[in-house]
Amino acid sequence: MTAFITLEQIDQAADAVRSRTSHRPRVGLILGSGLNSLADSVQPADVIPFGDIPHWPRSTVEGHAGRLALGELEGQTVMVMQGRVHFYEGYSISQIGLPVRVMIRLGLEMMIVTNAAGGVNPEFSPGDVMLITDNLNLMGMAGSNPLMGPNLDELGPRFPDMSRAYDPALMQLARKAAAENQIALREGVYCGLSGPSFESPADLRFLRLAGSDAVGMSTVPEVIVARHGGLRVLGFSGISNKANLDGSTVTTHEEVMEAGKVITPKIEKIVRGVLRAL
Ligand code: HPA
């Protein structure tokens, strides 16, 4: 039986955050596997461990720190989620959406989301950064959409539009920030799967045929919840490994974490540039 998050639970979590900080953030950041370090630059930071926030799902995965940092970054008041939970950890798909719904109730305007992903586009290499221009919601198509259950009318409509999920104006700012920093920014479609097993070569050939450029185990549910609640969204995938379309190589979590070291400084520069330009 799926556990559906209620508005009451969301508001209890939002109240807990509000009571621990005087910052009133405009921008939410969700930092994915191995991409955590940006949170250390938030000043003066109010840090709240996820465990102190009621109903907040806690990550069990190595590389996810598990706390919120609120403060200033490049002239913007931000709320940074260091670490996130994934559907494969056993939370209900509705619970995955709670942190983003808290952002909505706290009055944030936009969300920047990052993830580690496998490169399905054969032109992509480990270490590349991809601007997410659209997503392929295979979790949802397989029956796991974070908006299932009673609609929370206070947050958004029963049938939200997803035609421009990733904000065109924010994407433009990202392209400009990348160019100013001489970072070659890839662009493409992120495909969200539940994981936790990596894809088989046959899975990957299917995903490529279906139009995927990168594949990962997060982000899409969070973006759906954000759009439902009217947040503007910007997303980046750090390409941590080349998807193995012919079965010749093996993908490991260690490889994903290692690539994060190359990717983090690039994403950091782009995100800083976007925040400055807002
Ligand atoms: N597949 C799915 N998720 C991932 C991958 C991958 O190859 N790399 C990092 N996250």
PDB file of C-alpha atoms and ligand atoms in Angstrom:
ATOM      1  CA  MET A   1       0.000   0.000   0.000  1.00  0.00           C
ATOM      2  CA  THR A   2       1.490   3.303  -1.063  1.00  0.00           C
ATOM      3  CA  ALA A   3       1.903   5.944   1.655  1.00  0.00           C
ATOM      4  CA  PHE A   4       0.620   9.268   0.378  1.00  0.00           C
ATOM      5  CA  ILE A   5       2.120  12.425   1.818  1.00  0.00           C
ATOM      6  CA  THR A   6      -0.519  14.810   3.189  1.00  0.00           C
ATOM      7  CA  LEU A   7      -0.556  18.612   3.226  1.00  0.00           C
ATOM      8  CA  GLU A   8      -0.442  18.457   7.014  1.00  0.00           C
ATOM      9  CA  GLN A   9       2.820  16.485   6.935  1.00  0.00           C
ATOM     10  CA  ILE A  10       4.312  18.853   4.375  1.00  0.00           C
ATOM     11  CA  ASP A  11       3.405  21.838   6.535  1.00  0.00           C
ATOM     12  CA  GLN A  12       4.835  20.215   9.669  1.00  0.00           C
ATOM     13  CA  ALA A  13       8.126  19.756   7.816  1.00  0.00           C
ATOM     14  CA  ALA A  14       8.011  23.307   6.430  1.00  0.00           C
ATOM     15  CA  ASP A  15       7.319  24.706   9.933  1.00  0.00           C
ATOM     16  CA  ALA A  16      10.309  22.797  11.313  1.00  0.00           C
ATOM     17  CA  VAL A  17      12.581  24.348   8.682  1.00  0.00           C
ATOM     18  CA  ARG A  18      11.137  27.837   9.253  1.00  0.00           C
ATOM     19  CA  SER A  19      11.705  27.574  12.992  1.00  0.00           C
ATOM     20  CA  ARG A  20      15.416  26.801  12.517  1.00  0.00           C
ATOM     21  CA  THR A  21      16.377  29.657  10.193  1.00  0.00           C
ATOM     22  CA  SER A  22      15.604  33.285   9.495  1.00  0.00           C
ATOM     23  CA  HIS A  23      16.619  32.874   5.830  1.00  0.00           C
ATOM     24  CA  ARG A  24      13.705  33.012   3.402  1.00  0.00           C
ATOM     25  CA  PRO A  25      15.033  31.212   0.334  1.00  0.00           C
ATOM     26  CA  ARG A  26      14.071  31.945  -3.268  1.00  0.00           C
ATOM     27  CA  VAL A  27      16.037  29.147  -4.938  1.00  0.00           C
ATOM     28  CA  GLY A  28      16.195  25.469  -3.975  1.00  0.00           C
ATOM     29  CA  LEU A  29      19.133  23.296  -4.968  1.00  0.00           C
ATOM     30  CA  ILE A  30      19.173  19.522  -4.933  1.00  0.00           C
ATOM     31  CA  LEU A  31      22.684  18.111  -5.209  1.00  0.00           C
ATOM     32  CA  GLY A  32      23.138  14.585  -6.487  1.00  0.00           C
ATOM     33  CA  SER A  33      25.672  11.792  -5.971  1.00  0.00           C
ATOM     34  CA  GLY A  34      29.193  13.131  -5.522  1.00  0.00           C
ATOM     35  CA  LEU A  35      28.065  16.699  -6.318  1.00  0.00           C
ATOM     36  CA  ASN A  36      27.712  17.978  -2.766  1.00  0.00           C
ATOM     37  CA  SER A  37      30.415  20.573  -2.316  1.00  0.00           C
ATOM     38  CA  LEU A  38      28.468  23.648  -3.456  1.00  0.00           C
ATOM     39  CA  ALA A  39      26.596  23.563  -0.154  1.00  0.00           C
ATOM     40  CA  ASP A  40      29.827  24.365   1.706  1.00  0.00           C
ATOM     41  CA  SER A  41      29.913  27.798   0.036  1.00  0.00           C
ATOM     42  CA  VAL A  42      26.527  28.853   1.394  1.00  0.00           C
ATOM     43  CA  GLN A  43      27.039  31.696   3.905  1.00  0.00           C
ATOM     44  CA  PRO A  44      26.080  32.218   6.674  1.00  0.00           C
ATOM     45  CA  ALA A  45      24.647  28.756   6.647  1.00  0.00           C
ATOM     46  CA  ASP A  46      21.935  27.415   8.865  1.00  0.00           C
ATOM     47  CA  VAL A  47      22.402  23.660   8.642  1.00  0.00           C
ATOM     48  CA  ILE A  48      19.544  21.310   9.461  1.00  0.00           C
ATOM     49  CA  PRO A  49      20.103  17.549   9.416  1.00  0.00           C
ATOM     50  CA  PHE A  50      17.281  15.792   7.588  1.00  0.00           C
ATOM     51  CA  GLY A  51      16.696  13.736  10.729  1.00  0.00           C
ATOM     52  CA  ASP A  52      15.531  16.884  12.551  1.00  0.00           C
ATOM     53  CA  ILE A  53      12.719  17.532  10.066  1.00  0.00           C
ATOM     54  CA  PRO A  54       9.529  15.501  10.548  1.00  0.00           C
ATOM     55  CA  HIS A  55       8.527  13.234   7.646  1.00  0.00           C
ATOM     56  CA  TRP A  56      11.716  14.076   5.714  1.00  0.00           C
ATOM     57  CA  PRO A  57      12.996  10.979   3.905  1.00  0.00           C
ATOM     58  CA  ARG A  58      16.618  10.144   4.712  1.00  0.00           C
ATOM     59  CA  SER A  59      19.133   8.757   2.270  1.00  0.00           C
ATOM     60  CA  THR A  60      20.906   5.499   2.865  1.00  0.00           C
ATOM     61  CA  VAL A  61      23.320   5.914  -0.045  1.00  0.00           C
ATOM     62  CA  GLU A  62      27.009   6.707   0.206  1.00  0.00           C
ATOM     63  CA  GLY A  63      27.783  10.138  -1.243  1.00  0.00           C
ATOM     64  CA  HIS A  64      24.592  11.763  -0.008  1.00  0.00           C
ATOM     65  CA  ALA A  65      25.242  13.953   3.037  1.00  0.00           C
ATOM     66  CA  GLY A  66      21.689  14.261   4.361  1.00  0.00           C
ATOM     67  CA  ARG A  67      21.191  17.849   5.451  1.00  0.00           C
ATOM     68  CA  LEU A  68      19.745  21.195   4.436  1.00  0.00           C
ATOM     69  CA  ALA A  69      21.890  24.318   4.235  1.00  0.00           C
ATOM     70  CA  LEU A  70      20.155  27.701   4.067  1.00  0.00           C
ATOM     71  CA  GLY A  71      21.931  30.968   3.392  1.00  0.00           C
ATOM     72  CA  GLU A  72      23.330  33.225   0.697  1.00  0.00           C
ATOM     73  CA  LEU A  73      25.068  32.119  -2.475  1.00  0.00           C
ATOM     74  CA  GLU A  74      26.005  34.564  -5.236  1.00  0.00           C
ATOM     75  CA  GLY A  75      23.540  37.140  -3.947  1.00  0.00           C
ATOM     76  CA  GLN A  76      20.576  34.765  -3.731  1.00  0.00           C
ATOM     77  CA  THR A  77      19.001  33.238  -0.668  1.00  0.00           C
ATOM     78  CA  VAL A  78      19.132  29.508  -1.274  1.00  0.00           C
ATOM     79  CA  MET A  79      18.065  26.292   0.360  1.00  0.00           C
ATOM     80  CA  VAL A  80      20.452  23.484  -0.559  1.00  0.00           C
ATOM     81  CA  MET A  81      19.565  19.836  -0.149  1.00  0.00           C
ATOM     82  CA  GLN A  82      22.801  17.966   0.322  1.00  0.00           C
ATOM     83  CA  GLY A  83      21.646  14.534  -0.656  1.00  0.00           C
ATOM     84  CA  ARG A  84      18.283  13.190  -1.709  1.00  0.00           C
ATOM     85  CA  VAL A  85      16.376   9.962  -1.525  1.00  0.00           C
ATOM     86  CA  HIS A  86      15.652   7.663  -4.398  1.00  0.00           C
ATOM     87  CA  PHE A  87      12.653   5.506  -5.115  1.00  0.00           C
ATOM     88  CA  TYR A  88      14.857   2.381  -4.980  1.00  0.00           C
ATOM     89  CA  GLU A  89      15.609   3.024  -1.308  1.00  0.00           C
ATOM     90  CA  GLY A  90      12.095   1.841  -0.549  1.00  0.00           C
ATOM     91  CA  TYR A  91      10.290   5.109   0.086  1.00  0.00           C
ATOM     92  CA  SER A  92       6.934   5.535  -1.592  1.00  0.00           C
ATOM     93  CA  ILE A  93       7.024   7.647  -4.737  1.00  0.00           C
ATOM     94  CA  SER A  94       4.875  10.199  -2.883  1.00  0.00           C
ATOM     95  CA  GLN A  95       7.475  10.501  -0.087  1.00  0.00           C
ATOM     96  CA  ILE A  96      10.183  11.225  -2.664  1.00  0.00           C
ATOM     97  CA  GLY A  97       8.279  14.423  -3.445  1.00  0.00           C
ATOM     98  CA  LEU A  98       8.096  15.735   0.133  1.00  0.00           C
ATOM     99  CA  PRO A  99      11.255  17.900   0.107  1.00  0.00           C
ATOM    100  CA  VAL A 100      10.166  19.696  -3.052  1.00  0.00           C
ATOM    101  CA  ARG A 101       6.704  20.223  -1.630  1.00  0.00           C
ATOM    102  CA  VAL A 102       8.306  21.802   1.420  1.00  0.00           C
ATOM    103  CA  MET A 103      10.150  24.163  -0.946  1.00  0.00           C
ATOM    104  CA  ILE A 104       6.793  25.079  -2.480  1.00  0.00           C
ATOM    105  CA  ARG A 105       5.207  25.757   0.928  1.00  0.00           C
ATOM    106  CA  LEU A 106       8.232  27.829   1.972  1.00  0.00           C
ATOM    107  CA  GLY A 107       7.544  30.091  -0.988  1.00  0.00           C
ATOM    108  CA  LEU A 108      10.529  29.262  -3.179  1.00  0.00           C
ATOM    109  CA  GLU A 109      10.316  30.350  -6.827  1.00  0.00           C
ATOM    110  CA  MET A 110      12.692  27.934  -8.494  1.00  0.00           C
ATOM    111  CA  MET A 111      14.619  24.721  -8.122  1.00  0.00           C
ATOM    112  CA  ILE A 112      17.974  23.730  -9.564  1.00  0.00           C
ATOM    113  CA  VAL A 113      18.481  19.991  -9.588  1.00  0.00           C
ATOM    114  CA  THR A 114      21.625  17.982 -10.316  1.00  0.00           C
ATOM    115  CA  ASN A 115      22.273  14.295 -10.701  1.00  0.00           C
ATOM    116  CA  ALA A 116      24.869  11.781 -11.741  1.00  0.00           C
ATOM    117  CA  ALA A 117      23.839   9.990 -14.905  1.00  0.00           C
ATOM    118  CA  GLY A 118      25.033   7.495 -17.445  1.00  0.00           C
ATOM    119  CA  GLY A 119      25.677   8.916 -20.900  1.00  0.00           C
ATOM    120  CA  VAL A 120      23.420   7.199 -23.412  1.00  0.00           C
ATOM    121  CA  ASN A 121      24.233   9.616 -26.218  1.00  0.00           C
ATOM    122  CA  PRO A 122      27.358   8.058 -27.775  1.00  0.00           C
ATOM    123  CA  GLU A 123      28.952  11.496 -28.137  1.00  0.00           C
ATOM    124  CA  PHE A 124      28.976  12.042 -24.370  1.00  0.00           C
ATOM    125  CA  SER A 125      32.029  11.222 -22.226  1.00  0.00           C
ATOM    126  CA  PRO A 126      32.460  10.810 -18.468  1.00  0.00           C
ATOM    127  CA  GLY A 127      33.048  14.249 -16.954  1.00  0.00           C
ATOM    128  CA  ASP A 128      30.643  16.032 -19.323  1.00  0.00           C
ATOM    129  CA  VAL A 129      27.841  18.202 -17.984  1.00  0.00           C
ATOM    130  CA  MET A 130      24.440  17.994 -19.672  1.00  0.00           C
ATOM    131  CA  LEU A 131      21.757  20.659 -19.440  1.00  0.00           C
ATOM    132  CA  ILE A 132      18.487  18.747 -19.095  1.00  0.00           C
ATOM    133  CA  THR A 133      16.128  20.058 -21.769  1.00  0.00           C
ATOM    134  CA  ASP A 134      13.381  17.486 -21.198  1.00  0.00           C
ATOM    135  CA  ASN A 135      12.857  14.175 -19.467  1.00  0.00           C
ATOM    136  CA  LEU A 136      11.581  10.736 -20.226  1.00  0.00           C
ATOM    137  CA  ASN A 137       9.462   9.580 -17.304  1.00  0.00           C
ATOM    138  CA  LEU A 138       9.851   5.815 -17.416  1.00  0.00           C
ATOM    139  CA  MET A 139       9.168   5.539 -13.676  1.00  0.00           C
ATOM    140  CA  GLY A 140       5.845   7.243 -14.266  1.00  0.00           C
ATOM    141  CA  MET A 141       5.054   5.200 -17.352  1.00  0.00           C
ATOM    142  CA  ALA A 142       5.687   2.089 -15.288  1.00  0.00           C
ATOM    143  CA  GLY A 143       3.108   3.270 -12.737  1.00  0.00           C
ATOM    144  CA  SER A 144       5.065   5.330 -10.199  1.00  0.00           C
ATOM    145  CA  ASN A 145       4.190   9.019 -10.419  1.00  0.00           C
ATOM    146  CA  PRO A 146       4.764  11.169  -7.312  1.00  0.00           C
ATOM    147  CA  LEU A 147       1.404  12.904  -7.831  1.00  0.00           C
ATOM    148  CA  MET A 148      -0.582   9.670  -7.526  1.00  0.00           C
ATOM    149  CA  GLY A 149      -3.074   9.655  -4.683  1.00  0.00           C
ATOM    150  CA  PRO A 150      -5.410  12.443  -3.638  1.00  0.00           C
ATOM    151  CA  ASN A 151      -4.453  15.680  -5.396  1.00  0.00           C
ATOM    152  CA  LEU A 152      -3.234  18.412  -3.064  1.00  0.00           C
ATOM    153  CA  ASP A 153      -5.328  21.187  -4.605  1.00  0.00           C
ATOM    154  CA  GLU A 154      -3.612  23.833  -2.451  1.00  0.00           C
ATOM    155  CA  LEU A 155      -0.361  23.068  -4.300  1.00  0.00           C
ATOM    156  CA  GLY A 156      -1.453  22.540  -7.883  1.00  0.00           C
ATOM    157  CA  PRO A 157      -3.850  20.986 -10.389  1.00  0.00           C
ATOM    158  CA  ARG A 158      -4.793  17.329 -10.746  1.00  0.00           C
ATOM    159  CA  PHE A 159      -3.356  17.153 -14.269  1.00  0.00           C
ATOM    160  CA  PRO A 160      -0.325  19.446 -14.451  1.00  0.00           C
ATOM    161  CA  ASP A 161       1.261  20.348 -17.767  1.00  0.00           C
ATOM    162  CA  MET A 162       4.780  19.073 -18.447  1.00  0.00           C
ATOM    163  CA  SER A 163       5.342  20.604 -21.888  1.00  0.00           C
ATOM    164  CA  ARG A 164       8.019  23.037 -20.716  1.00  0.00           C
ATOM    165  CA  ALA A 165       9.142  21.385 -17.517  1.00  0.00           C
ATOM    166  CA  TYR A 166      12.644  22.845 -17.779  1.00  0.00           C
ATOM    167  CA  ASP A 167      12.440  26.629 -17.846  1.00  0.00           C
ATOM    168  CA  PRO A 168      13.577  28.113 -21.196  1.00  0.00           C
ATOM    169  CA  ALA A 169      14.800  31.385 -19.673  1.00  0.00           C
ATOM    170  CA  LEU A 170      16.799  29.576 -16.970  1.00  0.00           C
ATOM    171  CA  MET A 171      18.295  27.286 -19.626  1.00  0.00           C
ATOM    172  CA  GLN A 172      19.446  30.387 -21.487  1.00  0.00           C
ATOM    173  CA  LEU A 173      21.163  31.686 -18.346  1.00  0.00           C
ATOM    174  CA  ALA A 174      22.876  28.302 -17.946  1.00  0.00           C
ATOM    175  CA  ARG A 175      24.168  28.335 -21.526  1.00  0.00           C
ATOM    176  CA  LYS A 176      25.529  31.837 -21.018  1.00  0.00           C
ATOM    177  CA  ALA A 177      27.212  30.954 -17.714  1.00  0.00           C
ATOM    178  CA  ALA A 178      28.793  27.857 -19.282  1.00  0.00           C
ATOM    179  CA  ALA A 179      30.112  29.854 -22.238  1.00  0.00           C
ATOM    180  CA  GLU A 180      31.559  32.533 -19.958  1.00  0.00           C
ATOM    181  CA  ASN A 181      33.471  29.813 -18.119  1.00  0.00           C
ATOM    182  CA  GLN A 182      34.596  27.985 -21.293  1.00  0.00           C
ATOM    183  CA  ILE A 183      32.630  24.921 -20.257  1.00  0.00           C
ATOM    184  CA  ALA A 184      31.304  22.790 -23.102  1.00  0.00           C
ATOM    185  CA  LEU A 185      27.705  22.264 -22.043  1.00  0.00           C
ATOM    186  CA  ARG A 186      25.948  19.236 -23.511  1.00  0.00           C
ATOM    187  CA  GLU A 187      22.167  19.267 -23.826  1.00  0.00           C
ATOM    188  CA  GLY A 188      19.623  16.506 -23.908  1.00  0.00           C
ATOM    189  CA  VAL A 189      16.869  14.334 -22.526  1.00  0.00           C
ATOM    190  CA  TYR A 190      17.271  12.749 -19.081  1.00  0.00           C
ATOM    191  CA  CYS A 191      15.580   9.410 -18.620  1.00  0.00           C
ATOM    192  CA  GLY A 192      14.522   8.531 -15.068  1.00  0.00           C
ATOM    193  CA  LEU A 193      14.423   4.877 -14.043  1.00  0.00           C
ATOM    194  CA  SER A 194      13.827   3.401 -10.606  1.00  0.00           C
ATOM    195  CA  GLY A 195      17.112   1.454 -10.322  1.00  0.00           C
ATOM    196  CA  PRO A 196      18.981   0.326  -8.272  1.00  0.00           C
ATOM    197  CA  SER A 197      20.401  -2.122 -10.789  1.00  0.00           C
ATOM    198  CA  PHE A 198      22.165  -0.404 -13.647  1.00  0.00           C
ATOM    199  CA  GLU A 199      20.758  -0.936 -17.121  1.00  0.00           C
ATOM    200  CA  SER A 200      21.406  -3.992 -19.229  1.00  0.00           C
ATOM    201  CA  PRO A 201      22.778  -3.419 -22.744  1.00  0.00           C
ATOM    202  CA  ALA A 202      19.294  -4.190 -24.115  1.00  0.00           C
ATOM    203  CA  ASP A 203      17.738  -1.631 -21.724  1.00  0.00           C
ATOM    204  CA  LEU A 204      20.217   0.954 -22.939  1.00  0.00           C
ATOM    205  CA  ARG A 205      19.618   0.302 -26.625  1.00  0.00           C
ATOM    206  CA  PHE A 206      15.906   0.735 -25.931  1.00  0.00           C
ATOM    207  CA  LEU A 207      16.477   3.985 -24.030  1.00  0.00           C
ATOM    208  CA  ARG A 208      18.620   5.365 -26.842  1.00  0.00           C
ATOM    209  CA  LEU A 209      15.961   4.442 -29.426  1.00  0.00           C
ATOM    210  CA  ALA A 210      13.381   6.193 -27.251  1.00  0.00           C
ATOM    211  CA  GLY A 211      15.362   9.438 -27.342  1.00  0.00           C
ATOM    212  CA  SER A 212      17.375   9.402 -24.110  1.00  0.00           C
ATOM    213  CA  ASP A 213      20.722  11.166 -23.876  1.00  0.00           C
ATOM    214  CA  ALA A 214      21.388  10.375 -20.227  1.00  0.00           C
ATOM    215  CA  VAL A 215      19.945   7.925 -17.723  1.00  0.00           C
ATOM    216  CA  GLY A 216      19.700   8.012 -13.955  1.00  0.00           C
ATOM    217  CA  MET A 217      17.662   7.062 -10.906  1.00  0.00           C
ATOM    218  CA  SER A 218      16.337  10.398  -9.654  1.00  0.00           C
ATOM    219  CA  THR A 219      15.215  13.908 -10.641  1.00  0.00           C
ATOM    220  CA  VAL A 220      12.099  13.181 -12.686  1.00  0.00           C
ATOM    221  CA  PRO A 221       9.760  12.704  -9.675  1.00  0.00           C
ATOM    222  CA  GLU A 222      11.163  15.870  -8.066  1.00  0.00           C
ATOM    223  CA  VAL A 223      10.681  17.869 -11.256  1.00  0.00           C
ATOM    224  CA  ILE A 224       7.085  16.684 -11.629  1.00  0.00           C
ATOM    225  CA  VAL A 225       6.286  17.740  -8.062  1.00  0.00           C
ATOM    226  CA  ALA A 226       8.032  21.079  -8.615  1.00  0.00           C
ATOM    227  CA  ARG A 227       6.072  21.801 -11.792  1.00  0.00           C
ATOM    228  CA  HIS A 228       2.829  20.781 -10.104  1.00  0.00           C
ATOM    229  CA  GLY A 229       3.533  23.450  -7.490  1.00  0.00           C
ATOM    230  CA  GLY A 230       4.592  26.085 -10.031  1.00  0.00           C
ATOM    231  CA  LEU A 231       8.344  26.127  -9.343  1.00  0.00           C
ATOM    232  CA  ARG A 232      10.574  27.041 -12.269  1.00  0.00           C
ATOM    233  CA  VAL A 233      13.087  24.239 -12.858  1.00  0.00           C
ATOM    234  CA  LEU A 234      16.645  24.008 -14.125  1.00  0.00           C
ATOM    235  CA  GLY A 235      18.462  20.667 -14.254  1.00  0.00           C
ATOM    236  CA  PHE A 236      21.941  19.314 -14.910  1.00  0.00           C
ATOM    237  CA  SER A 237      23.267  15.792 -15.324  1.00  0.00           C
ATOM    238  CA  GLY A 238      26.881  15.073 -14.577  1.00  0.00           C
ATOM    239  CA  ILE A 239      27.833  12.301 -16.976  1.00  0.00           C
ATOM    240  CA  SER A 240      29.664   9.851 -14.757  1.00  0.00           C
ATOM    241  CA  ASN A 241      30.015   6.901 -17.090  1.00  0.00           C
ATOM    242  CA  LYS A 242      29.354   5.869 -20.627  1.00  0.00           C
ATOM    243  CA  ALA A 243      26.291   3.690 -20.932  1.00  0.00           C
ATOM    244  CA  ASN A 244      27.263   0.248 -21.950  1.00  0.00           C
ATOM    245  CA  LEU A 245      25.255  -0.359 -25.095  1.00  0.00           C
ATOM    246  CA  ASP A 246      27.332  -3.308 -26.281  1.00  0.00           C
ATOM    247  CA  GLY A 247      28.006  -4.991 -22.928  1.00  0.00           C
ATOM    248  CA  SER A 248      31.762  -4.381 -23.083  1.00  0.00           C
ATOM    249  CA  THR A 249      32.209  -2.471 -19.804  1.00  0.00           C
ATOM    250  CA  VAL A 250      30.913  -2.573 -16.241  1.00  0.00           C
ATOM    251  CA  THR A 251      29.324   0.372 -14.367  1.00  0.00           C
ATOM    252  CA  THR A 252      30.115   0.861 -10.663  1.00  0.00           C
ATOM    253  CA  HIS A 253      29.053   3.301  -7.948  1.00  0.00           C
ATOM    254  CA  GLU A 254      32.771   4.069  -7.335  1.00  0.00           C
ATOM    255  CA  GLU A 255      33.120   5.231 -10.925  1.00  0.00           C
ATOM    256  CA  VAL A 256      30.083   7.493 -10.469  1.00  0.00           C
ATOM    257  CA  MET A 257      31.591   9.069  -7.332  1.00  0.00           C
ATOM    258  CA  GLU A 258      35.000   9.522  -8.972  1.00  0.00           C
ATOM    259  CA  ALA A 259      33.575  11.364 -11.994  1.00  0.00           C
ATOM    260  CA  GLY A 260      31.810  13.705  -9.575  1.00  0.00           C
ATOM    261  CA  LYS A 261      35.194  15.246  -8.758  1.00  0.00           C
ATOM    262  CA  VAL A 262      35.608  16.472 -12.353  1.00  0.00           C
ATOM    263  CA  ILE A 263      31.955  17.404 -12.781  1.00  0.00           C
ATOM    264  CA  THR A 264      31.377  19.282  -9.516  1.00  0.00           C
ATOM    265  CA  PRO A 265      33.586  22.303 -10.339  1.00  0.00           C
ATOM    266  CA  LYS A 266      31.895  22.678 -13.735  1.00  0.00           C
ATOM    267  CA  ILE A 267      28.351  22.497 -12.389  1.00  0.00           C
ATOM    268  CA  GLU A 268      29.370  24.804  -9.565  1.00  0.00           C
ATOM    269  CA  LYS A 269      30.597  27.492 -11.972  1.00  0.00           C
ATOM    270  CA  ILE A 270      27.451  27.261 -14.092  1.00  0.00           C
ATOM    271  CA  VAL A 271      25.102  27.360 -11.094  1.00  0.00           C
ATOM    272  CA  ARG A 272      26.970  30.324  -9.603  1.00  0.00           C
ATOM    273  CA  GLY A 273      26.680  32.150 -12.930  1.00  0.00           C
ATOM    274  CA  VAL A 274      22.943  31.459 -13.108  1.00  0.00           C
ATOM    275  CA  LEU A 275      22.384  32.650  -9.526  1.00  0.00           C
ATOM    276  CA  ARG A 276      24.339  35.864 -10.193  1.00  0.00           C
ATOM    277  CA  ALA A 277      22.248  36.548 -13.281  1.00  0.00           C
ATOM    278  CA  LEU A 278      18.855  36.058 -11.621  1.00  0.00           C
TER     279      LEU A 278
HETATM  280  N1  HPA B   1      22.650   4.369 -15.047  1.00  0.00           N
HETATM  281  C1  HPA B   1      21.749   4.781 -14.133  1.00  0.00           C
HETATM  282  N2  HPA B   1      22.022   5.662 -13.200  1.00  0.00           N
HETATM  283  C2  HPA B   1      23.257   6.175 -13.162  1.00  0.00           C
HETATM  284  C3  HPA B   1      24.235   5.792 -14.086  1.00  0.00           C
HETATM  285  C4  HPA B   1      23.912   4.839 -15.082  1.00  0.00           C
HETATM  286  O1  HPA B   1      24.736   4.444 -15.931  1.00  0.00           O
HETATM  287  N3  HPA B   1      25.355   6.491 -13.773  1.00  0.00           N
HETATM  288  C5  HPA B   1      25.047   7.268 -12.706  1.00  0.00           C
HETATM  289  N4  HPA B   1      23.773   7.086 -12.341  1.00  0.00           N
END
